[in-house]
PDB file of C-alpha atoms in Angstrom:
ATOM      1  CA  GLY A   1      -3.338 -11.826  13.760  1.00  0.00           C
ATOM      2  CA  ASN A   2      -1.754 -11.082  10.618  1.00  0.00           C
ATOM      3  CA  SER A   3       1.209  -9.460   9.680  1.00  0.00           C
ATOM      4  CA  VAL A   4       4.565  -9.152   7.386  1.00  0.00           C
ATOM      5  CA  THR A   5       7.691  -8.545   8.519  1.00  0.00           C
ATOM      6  CA  GLN A   6      10.730  -7.112   6.053  1.00  0.00           C
ATOM      7  CA  MET A   7      14.417  -6.632   6.409  1.00  0.00           C
ATOM      8  CA  GLU A   8      15.377  -3.539   7.567  1.00  0.00           C
ATOM      9  CA  GLY A   9      16.894  -0.956   5.116  1.00  0.00           C
ATOM     10  CA  PRO A  10      18.392   0.840   3.487  1.00  0.00           C
ATOM     11  CA  VAL A  11      19.979  -1.615   0.833  1.00  0.00           C
ATOM     12  CA  THR A  12      22.419   0.030  -1.264  1.00  0.00           C
ATOM     13  CA  LEU A  13      23.857  -1.941  -4.271  1.00  0.00           C
ATOM     14  CA  SER A  14      25.933  -1.006  -7.223  1.00  0.00           C
ATOM     15  CA  GLU A  15      24.469  -1.519 -10.807  1.00  0.00           C
ATOM     16  CA  GLU A  16      24.331  -4.786 -12.038  1.00  0.00           C
ATOM     17  CA  ALA A  17      24.136  -6.497  -8.260  1.00  0.00           C
ATOM     18  CA  PHE A  18      22.056  -8.962  -7.368  1.00  0.00           C
ATOM     19  CA  LEU A  19      19.161  -8.203  -4.855  1.00  0.00           C
ATOM     20  CA  THR A  20      17.164 -10.066  -2.267  1.00  0.00           C
ATOM     21  CA  ILE A  21      15.021  -8.175   0.269  1.00  0.00           C
ATOM     22  CA  ASN A  22      13.429 -10.824   2.483  1.00  0.00           C
ATOM     23  CA  CYS A  23       9.925 -10.693   3.495  1.00  0.00           C
ATOM     24  CA  THR A  24       8.158 -13.342   6.121  1.00  0.00           C
ATOM     25  CA  TYR A  25       4.622 -13.335   6.948  1.00  0.00           C
ATOM     26  CA  THR A  26       2.028 -14.617   9.740  1.00  0.00           C
ATOM     27  CA  ALA A  27      -1.375 -15.443   8.549  1.00  0.00           C
ATOM     28  CA  THR A  28      -4.054 -17.784   9.327  1.00  0.00           C
ATOM     29  CA  GLY A  29      -5.756 -19.542   6.190  1.00  0.00           C
ATOM     30  CA  TYR A  30      -4.542 -18.823   2.507  1.00  0.00           C
ATOM     31  CA  PRO A  31      -3.469 -15.238   1.819  1.00  0.00           C
ATOM     32  CA  SER A  32      -2.304 -13.642  -1.211  1.00  0.00           C
ATOM     33  CA  LEU A  33       0.995 -11.834  -0.941  1.00  0.00           C
ATOM     34  CA  PHE A  34       2.063  -8.921  -2.918  1.00  0.00           C
ATOM     35  CA  TRP A  35       5.187  -6.540  -3.894  1.00  0.00           C
ATOM     36  CA  TYR A  36       4.345  -2.866  -4.095  1.00  0.00           C
ATOM     37  CA  VAL A  37       7.025  -0.310  -5.234  1.00  0.00           C
ATOM     38  CA  GLN A  38       6.864   3.301  -4.602  1.00  0.00           C
ATOM     39  CA  TYR A  39       9.393   5.647  -6.197  1.00  0.00           C
ATOM     40  CA  PRO A  40       9.973   8.857  -5.028  1.00  0.00           C
ATOM     41  CA  GLY A  41       7.159  11.369  -4.630  1.00  0.00           C
ATOM     42  CA  GLU A  42       4.496   8.919  -6.111  1.00  0.00           C
ATOM     43  CA  GLY A  43       1.926   6.466  -4.670  1.00  0.00           C
ATOM     44  CA  LEU A  44       2.420   2.824  -4.718  1.00  0.00           C
ATOM     45  CA  GLN A  45       2.484   0.351  -7.556  1.00  0.00           C
ATOM     46  CA  LEU A  46       1.820  -2.963  -8.006  1.00  0.00           C
ATOM     47  CA  LEU A  47       5.397  -4.891  -8.695  1.00  0.00           C
ATOM     48  CA  LEU A  48       4.204  -8.531  -8.367  1.00  0.00           C
ATOM     49  CA  LYS A  49       1.719 -10.737  -6.731  1.00  0.00           C
ATOM     50  CA  ALA A  50       1.190 -14.661  -5.804  1.00  0.00           C
ATOM     51  CA  THR A  51      -2.143 -16.099  -4.563  1.00  0.00           C
ATOM     52  CA  LYS A  52      -1.357 -19.403  -3.774  1.00  0.00           C
ATOM     53  CA  ALA A  53       1.541 -21.599  -2.390  1.00  0.00           C
ATOM     54  CA  ASP A  54       4.577 -22.115  -5.073  1.00  0.00           C
ATOM     55  CA  ASP A  55       2.980 -19.521  -7.193  1.00  0.00           C
ATOM     56  CA  LYS A  56       5.752 -17.031  -8.584  1.00  0.00           C
ATOM     57  CA  GLY A  57       4.889 -13.811  -9.489  1.00  0.00           C
ATOM     58  CA  SER A  58       7.251 -11.884 -11.858  1.00  0.00           C
ATOM     59  CA  ASN A  59       7.675  -8.647 -13.760  1.00  0.00           C
ATOM     60  CA  LYS A  60      10.233  -6.402 -14.769  1.00  0.00           C
ATOM     61  CA  GLY A  61      12.995  -8.556 -13.821  1.00  0.00           C
ATOM     62  CA  PHE A  62      11.670  -9.031 -10.545  1.00  0.00           C
ATOM     63  CA  GLU A  63      10.524 -12.588  -9.189  1.00  0.00           C
ATOM     64  CA  ALA A  64       9.335 -13.556  -5.492  1.00  0.00           C
ATOM     65  CA  THR A  65       7.736 -17.239  -4.510  1.00  0.00           C
ATOM     66  CA  TYR A  66       5.150 -17.890  -2.191  1.00  0.00           C
ATOM     67  CA  ARG A  67       6.857 -20.241   0.226  1.00  0.00           C
ATOM     68  CA  LYS A  68       4.178 -21.613   2.397  1.00  0.00           C
ATOM     69  CA  GLU A  69       6.569 -24.164   4.388  1.00  0.00           C
ATOM     70  CA  THR A  70       8.766 -21.097   5.373  1.00  0.00           C
ATOM     71  CA  THR A  71       6.075 -18.560   5.035  1.00  0.00           C
ATOM     72  CA  SER A  72       8.143 -16.427   3.304  1.00  0.00           C
ATOM     73  CA  PHE A  73       8.047 -14.076  -0.201  1.00  0.00           C
ATOM     74  CA  HIS A  74      11.288 -12.897  -0.981  1.00  0.00           C
ATOM     75  CA  LEU A  75      11.706 -10.269  -3.671  1.00  0.00           C
ATOM     76  CA  GLU A  76      14.798 -10.868  -6.403  1.00  0.00           C
ATOM     77  CA  LYS A  77      16.425  -9.615  -9.036  1.00  0.00           C
ATOM     78  CA  GLY A  78      19.386 -10.785 -10.727  1.00  0.00           C
ATOM     79  CA  SER A  79      20.926  -7.284 -12.102  1.00  0.00           C
ATOM     80  CA  VAL A  80      19.603  -4.174 -10.694  1.00  0.00           C
ATOM     81  CA  GLN A  81      19.526  -0.588 -12.510  1.00  0.00           C
ATOM     82  CA  VAL A  82      19.946   2.699 -11.281  1.00  0.00           C
ATOM     83  CA  SER A  83      15.962   3.050 -12.211  1.00  0.00           C
ATOM     84  CA  ASP A  84      15.106   0.382  -9.621  1.00  0.00           C
ATOM     85  CA  SER A  85      16.055   2.482  -6.415  1.00  0.00           C
ATOM     86  CA  ALA A  86      12.800   3.020  -4.684  1.00  0.00           C
ATOM     87  CA  VAL A  87      10.911   1.645  -1.329  1.00  0.00           C
ATOM     88  CA  TYR A  88       9.668  -1.321  -1.672  1.00  0.00           C
ATOM     89  CA  PHE A  89       6.849  -2.820   0.338  1.00  0.00           C
ATOM     90  CA  CYS A  90       5.689  -6.672   0.931  1.00  0.00           C
ATOM     91  CA  ALA A  91       2.380  -7.171   1.817  1.00  0.00           C
ATOM     92  CA  LEU A  92      -0.516  -9.629   2.544  1.00  0.00           C
ATOM     93  CA  SER A  93      -4.459  -9.828   1.828  1.00  0.00           C
ATOM     94  CA  GLY A  94      -6.109 -12.446   4.291  1.00  0.00           C
ATOM     95  CA  SER A  95      -8.292 -14.997   3.283  1.00  0.00           C
ATOM     96  CA  GLY A  96     -11.610 -13.074   3.536  1.00  0.00           C
ATOM     97  CA  ASN A  97     -12.923 -10.943   0.719  1.00  0.00           C
ATOM     98  CA  THR A  98     -12.236  -7.176   2.236  1.00  0.00           C
ATOM     99  CA  GLY A  99      -9.269  -6.985   0.394  1.00  0.00           C
ATOM    100  CA  LYS A 100      -7.629  -5.148   3.257  1.00  0.00           C
ATOM    101  CA  LEU A 101      -3.851  -5.085   2.798  1.00  0.00           C
ATOM    102  CA  ILE A 102      -1.092  -5.599   5.887  1.00  0.00           C
ATOM    103  CA  PHE A 103       1.870  -4.151   4.829  1.00  0.00           C
ATOM    104  CA  GLY A 104       5.748  -4.906   6.146  1.00  0.00           C
ATOM    105  CA  GLN A 105       7.518  -1.403   6.792  1.00  0.00           C
ATOM    106  CA  GLY A 106       8.968  -1.408   3.696  1.00  0.00           C
ATOM    107  CA  THR A 107      12.648  -1.654   2.513  1.00  0.00           C
ATOM    108  CA  THR A 108      14.622   1.461   0.695  1.00  0.00           C
ATOM    109  CA  LEU A 109      16.730   0.335  -2.340  1.00  0.00           C
ATOM    110  CA  GLN A 110      19.452   2.793  -3.433  1.00  0.00           C
ATOM    111  CA  VAL A 111      21.481   1.275  -6.695  1.00  0.00           C
ATOM    112  CA  LYS A 112      24.397   3.287  -7.571  1.00  0.00           C
ATOM    113  CA  PRO A 113      26.270   3.714 -10.885  1.00  0.00           C
TER     114      PRO A 113
ATOM    115  CA  ASN B   1      -8.341   7.144 -17.678  1.00  0.00           C
ATOM    116  CA  ALA B   2      -7.168   9.203 -14.576  1.00  0.00           C
ATOM    117  CA  GLY B   3      -7.018   5.968 -11.809  1.00  0.00           C
ATOM    118  CA  VAL B   4      -7.027   7.242  -8.403  1.00  0.00           C
ATOM    119  CA  THR B   5      -6.645  10.855  -7.755  1.00  0.00           C
ATOM    120  CA  GLN B   6      -6.377  12.579  -4.381  1.00  0.00           C
ATOM    121  CA  THR B   7      -6.591  16.133  -3.104  1.00  0.00           C
ATOM    122  CA  PRO B   8      -5.103  18.067  -2.004  1.00  0.00           C
ATOM    123  CA  LYS B   9      -1.523  16.800  -2.763  1.00  0.00           C
ATOM    124  CA  PHE B  10      -0.069  18.929   0.405  1.00  0.00           C
ATOM    125  CA  GLN B  11      -1.773  20.604   3.570  1.00  0.00           C
ATOM    126  CA  VAL B  12      -0.367  22.339   6.359  1.00  0.00           C
ATOM    127  CA  LEU B  13      -2.875  22.470   9.632  1.00  0.00           C
ATOM    128  CA  LYS B  14      -2.713  24.116  12.930  1.00  0.00           C
ATOM    129  CA  THR B  15      -3.429  21.782  16.115  1.00  0.00           C
ATOM    130  CA  GLY B  16      -7.627  21.765  16.327  1.00  0.00           C
ATOM    131  CA  GLN B  17      -8.401  22.481  12.419  1.00  0.00           C
ATOM    132  CA  SER B  18     -10.504  20.478  10.245  1.00  0.00           C
ATOM    133  CA  MET B  19     -10.061  19.242   6.849  1.00  0.00           C
ATOM    134  CA  THR B  20     -11.527  16.762   4.318  1.00  0.00           C
ATOM    135  CA  LEU B  21      -8.859  14.617   2.005  1.00  0.00           C
ATOM    136  CA  GLN B  22     -10.749  13.971  -1.362  1.00  0.00           C
ATOM    137  CA  CYS B  23     -10.659  10.641  -3.301  1.00  0.00           C
ATOM    138  CA  ALA B  24     -11.765   9.295  -6.764  1.00  0.00           C
ATOM    139  CA  GLN B  25     -11.753   6.652  -8.735  1.00  0.00           C
ATOM    140  CA  ASP B  26     -12.690   6.143 -12.205  1.00  0.00           C
ATOM    141  CA  MET B  27     -12.439   2.018 -12.476  1.00  0.00           C
ATOM    142  CA  ASN B  28     -15.813   1.568 -11.190  1.00  0.00           C
ATOM    143  CA  HIS B  29     -14.214  -0.345  -8.440  1.00  0.00           C
ATOM    144  CA  ASN B  30     -16.373  -1.282  -5.660  1.00  0.00           C
ATOM    145  CA  SER B  31     -14.082  -1.034  -2.646  1.00  0.00           C
ATOM    146  CA  MET B  32     -12.025   1.795  -1.367  1.00  0.00           C
ATOM    147  CA  TYR B  33      -9.467   2.175   0.987  1.00  0.00           C
ATOM    148  CA  TRP B  34      -7.652   4.774   2.761  1.00  0.00           C
ATOM    149  CA  TYR B  35      -3.873   4.542   4.230  1.00  0.00           C
ATOM    150  CA  ARG B  36      -1.606   6.556   6.203  1.00  0.00           C
ATOM    151  CA  GLN B  37       2.043   5.908   5.788  1.00  0.00           C
ATOM    152  CA  ASP B  38       4.612   6.603   8.438  1.00  0.00           C
ATOM    153  CA  PRO B  39       8.146   6.482   8.647  1.00  0.00           C
ATOM    154  CA  GLY B  40       9.280   2.537   9.627  1.00  0.00           C
ATOM    155  CA  MET B  41       5.759   1.696   9.732  1.00  0.00           C
ATOM    156  CA  GLY B  42       4.811   0.860   6.484  1.00  0.00           C
ATOM    157  CA  LEU B  43       1.264   1.217   5.586  1.00  0.00           C
ATOM    158  CA  ARG B  44      -1.571   1.112   8.223  1.00  0.00           C
ATOM    159  CA  LEU B  45      -5.226   0.996   7.087  1.00  0.00           C
ATOM    160  CA  ILE B  46      -7.874   3.568   8.717  1.00  0.00           C
ATOM    161  CA  TYR B  47     -11.041   3.001   7.087  1.00  0.00           C
ATOM    162  CA  TYR B  48     -12.219   1.340   4.420  1.00  0.00           C
ATOM    163  CA  SER B  49     -15.466   0.632   1.698  1.00  0.00           C
ATOM    164  CA  ALA B  50     -16.588  -2.385   0.723  1.00  0.00           C
ATOM    165  CA  SER B  51     -19.354  -0.650  -1.630  1.00  0.00           C
ATOM    166  CA  GLU B  52     -21.526   2.322  -1.918  1.00  0.00           C
ATOM    167  CA  GLY B  53     -23.371   3.187   1.308  1.00  0.00           C
ATOM    168  CA  THR B  54     -20.778   1.063   3.464  1.00  0.00           C
ATOM    169  CA  THR B  55     -17.888   2.029   5.580  1.00  0.00           C
ATOM    170  CA  ASP B  56     -15.473  -0.031   8.146  1.00  0.00           C
ATOM    171  CA  LYS B  57     -13.020   0.796  10.610  1.00  0.00           C
ATOM    172  CA  GLY B  58      -9.138  -0.475  10.081  1.00  0.00           C
ATOM    173  CA  GLU B  59      -5.882  -1.011  12.287  1.00  0.00           C
ATOM    174  CA  VAL B  60      -6.005   2.877  13.361  1.00  0.00           C
ATOM    175  CA  PRO B  61      -9.379   4.949  12.825  1.00  0.00           C
ATOM    176  CA  ASN B  62      -8.988   7.163  16.245  1.00  0.00           C
ATOM    177  CA  GLY B  63      -9.721  10.619  15.060  1.00  0.00           C
ATOM    178  CA  TYR B  64     -10.989  10.146  11.311  1.00  0.00           C
ATOM    179  CA  ASN B  65     -14.433  10.120   9.743  1.00  0.00           C
ATOM    180  CA  VAL B  66     -14.932   8.497   6.318  1.00  0.00           C
ATOM    181  CA  SER B  67     -17.992   8.981   3.897  1.00  0.00           C
ATOM    182  CA  ARG B  68     -18.376   7.066   0.806  1.00  0.00           C
ATOM    183  CA  LEU B  69     -20.318   9.565  -0.988  1.00  0.00           C
ATOM    184  CA  ASN B  70     -20.846   7.425  -4.209  1.00  0.00           C
ATOM    185  CA  LYS B  71     -19.179   4.708  -6.249  1.00  0.00           C
ATOM    186  CA  ARG B  72     -16.345   7.239  -7.370  1.00  0.00           C
ATOM    187  CA  GLU B  73     -15.845   8.839  -3.938  1.00  0.00           C
ATOM    188  CA  PHE B  74     -14.517   8.480  -0.481  1.00  0.00           C
ATOM    189  CA  SER B  75     -13.334  11.176   1.337  1.00  0.00           C
ATOM    190  CA  LEU B  76     -11.292  11.069   4.496  1.00  0.00           C
ATOM    191  CA  ARG B  77     -12.200  13.599   7.419  1.00  0.00           C
ATOM    192  CA  LEU B  78     -10.155  15.144   9.973  1.00  0.00           C
ATOM    193  CA  GLU B  79     -12.553  16.547  12.701  1.00  0.00           C
ATOM    194  CA  SER B  80      -9.587  18.300  15.014  1.00  0.00           C
ATOM    195  CA  ALA B  81      -6.253  17.729  13.912  1.00  0.00           C
ATOM    196  CA  ALA B  82      -3.433  16.520  15.838  1.00  0.00           C
ATOM    197  CA  PRO B  83       0.375  16.504  15.486  1.00  0.00           C
ATOM    198  CA  SER B  84       0.083  12.529  15.899  1.00  0.00           C
ATOM    199  CA  GLN B  85      -1.807  12.723  12.448  1.00  0.00           C
ATOM    200  CA  THR B  86       1.159  14.526  10.469  1.00  0.00           C
ATOM    201  CA  SER B  87       1.496  11.684   7.988  1.00  0.00           C
ATOM    202  CA  VAL B  88       1.291  10.775   4.053  1.00  0.00           C
ATOM    203  CA  TYR B  89      -2.371   9.870   3.165  1.00  0.00           C
ATOM    204  CA  PHE B  90      -2.996   7.245   0.375  1.00  0.00           C
ATOM    205  CA  CYS B  91      -6.274   6.274  -1.064  1.00  0.00           C
ATOM    206  CA  ALA B  92      -6.811   2.978  -3.305  1.00  0.00           C
ATOM    207  CA  SER B  93      -9.598   1.247  -5.117  1.00  0.00           C
ATOM    208  CA  ARG B  94      -9.304  -2.432  -5.674  1.00  0.00           C
ATOM    209  CA  SER B  95     -10.315  -4.435  -8.567  1.00  0.00           C
ATOM    210  CA  PRO B  96     -12.708  -7.136  -8.373  1.00  0.00           C
ATOM    211  CA  SER B  97     -11.553 -10.565  -7.243  1.00  0.00           C
ATOM    212  CA  GLY B  98     -10.988 -13.068  -9.897  1.00  0.00           C
ATOM    213  CA  ARG B  99      -8.778 -16.111 -10.477  1.00  0.00           C
ATOM    214  CA  SER B 100      -5.726 -13.996 -10.571  1.00  0.00           C
ATOM    215  CA  GLY B 101      -7.037 -12.308  -7.263  1.00  0.00           C
ATOM    216  CA  SER B 102      -7.257  -8.412  -7.236  1.00  0.00           C
ATOM    217  CA  GLU B 103      -4.948  -5.733  -7.322  1.00  0.00           C
ATOM    218  CA  GLN B 104      -5.030  -2.424  -5.533  1.00  0.00           C
ATOM    219  CA  PHE B 105      -4.581   0.770  -7.317  1.00  0.00           C
ATOM    220  CA  PHE B 106      -3.382   3.814  -5.261  1.00  0.00           C
ATOM    221  CA  GLY B 107      -3.303   7.614  -5.204  1.00  0.00           C
ATOM    222  CA  PRO B 108      -0.443  10.136  -5.396  1.00  0.00           C
ATOM    223  CA  GLY B 109      -1.285  10.631  -2.048  1.00  0.00           C
ATOM    224  CA  THR B 110      -1.909  14.034   0.415  1.00  0.00           C
ATOM    225  CA  ARG B 111       1.294  14.710   2.734  1.00  0.00           C
ATOM    226  CA  LEU B 112      -0.459  16.327   5.750  1.00  0.00           C
ATOM    227  CA  THR B 113       1.310  18.524   8.298  1.00  0.00           C
ATOM    228  CA  VAL B 114      -0.044  19.417  11.631  1.00  0.00           C
ATOM    229  CA  LEU B 115       1.680  22.139  13.715  1.00  0.00           C
TER     230      LEU B 115
END
């Protein structure tokens, strides 16, 4: 079945450091891939998405490229801020039209001033 | 435009008690979902509803029932709560698929503790 694996956290960085959170997936067909962010005490918000191979999603300085050859969708940001501290979830939606999301376990990011 | 709303925000139950978690969306979406979030496990789908009047089981449906009352509302019921159902519950609705794909919008969550 479909699955998503994320790097384990927590990840602790200093402000302005480079961020990478690894995400790999297993899926049949052509899934859509997503990164969601959860700030403390809140629900999840869509950060970025990619719907086909080689697509790059980007938002708020974050980027991720849909790599079908390596089944990966790694999240990157060139210079993190304290306000980026949150839990980040990688997710996929299968080829069918149900829209069901399969989530990774989440990675906690803490950015220190 | 409130998006997805959930009530209550917090709830404590005793084992065996029942309760209903309420969810409503004002975006005119057809599809709605219930997830639970547990530490180290991400979010797991409990039930979903592709449209008014239809519901289907997700990954972890045991111990839960749902009702899609109308297009706006999708409730989750615990008939006899168990400590294993202690979790944070999120409701979501999905925008229609298009060329740019669809997006799920999440409510703020309900934190449930079963003693």
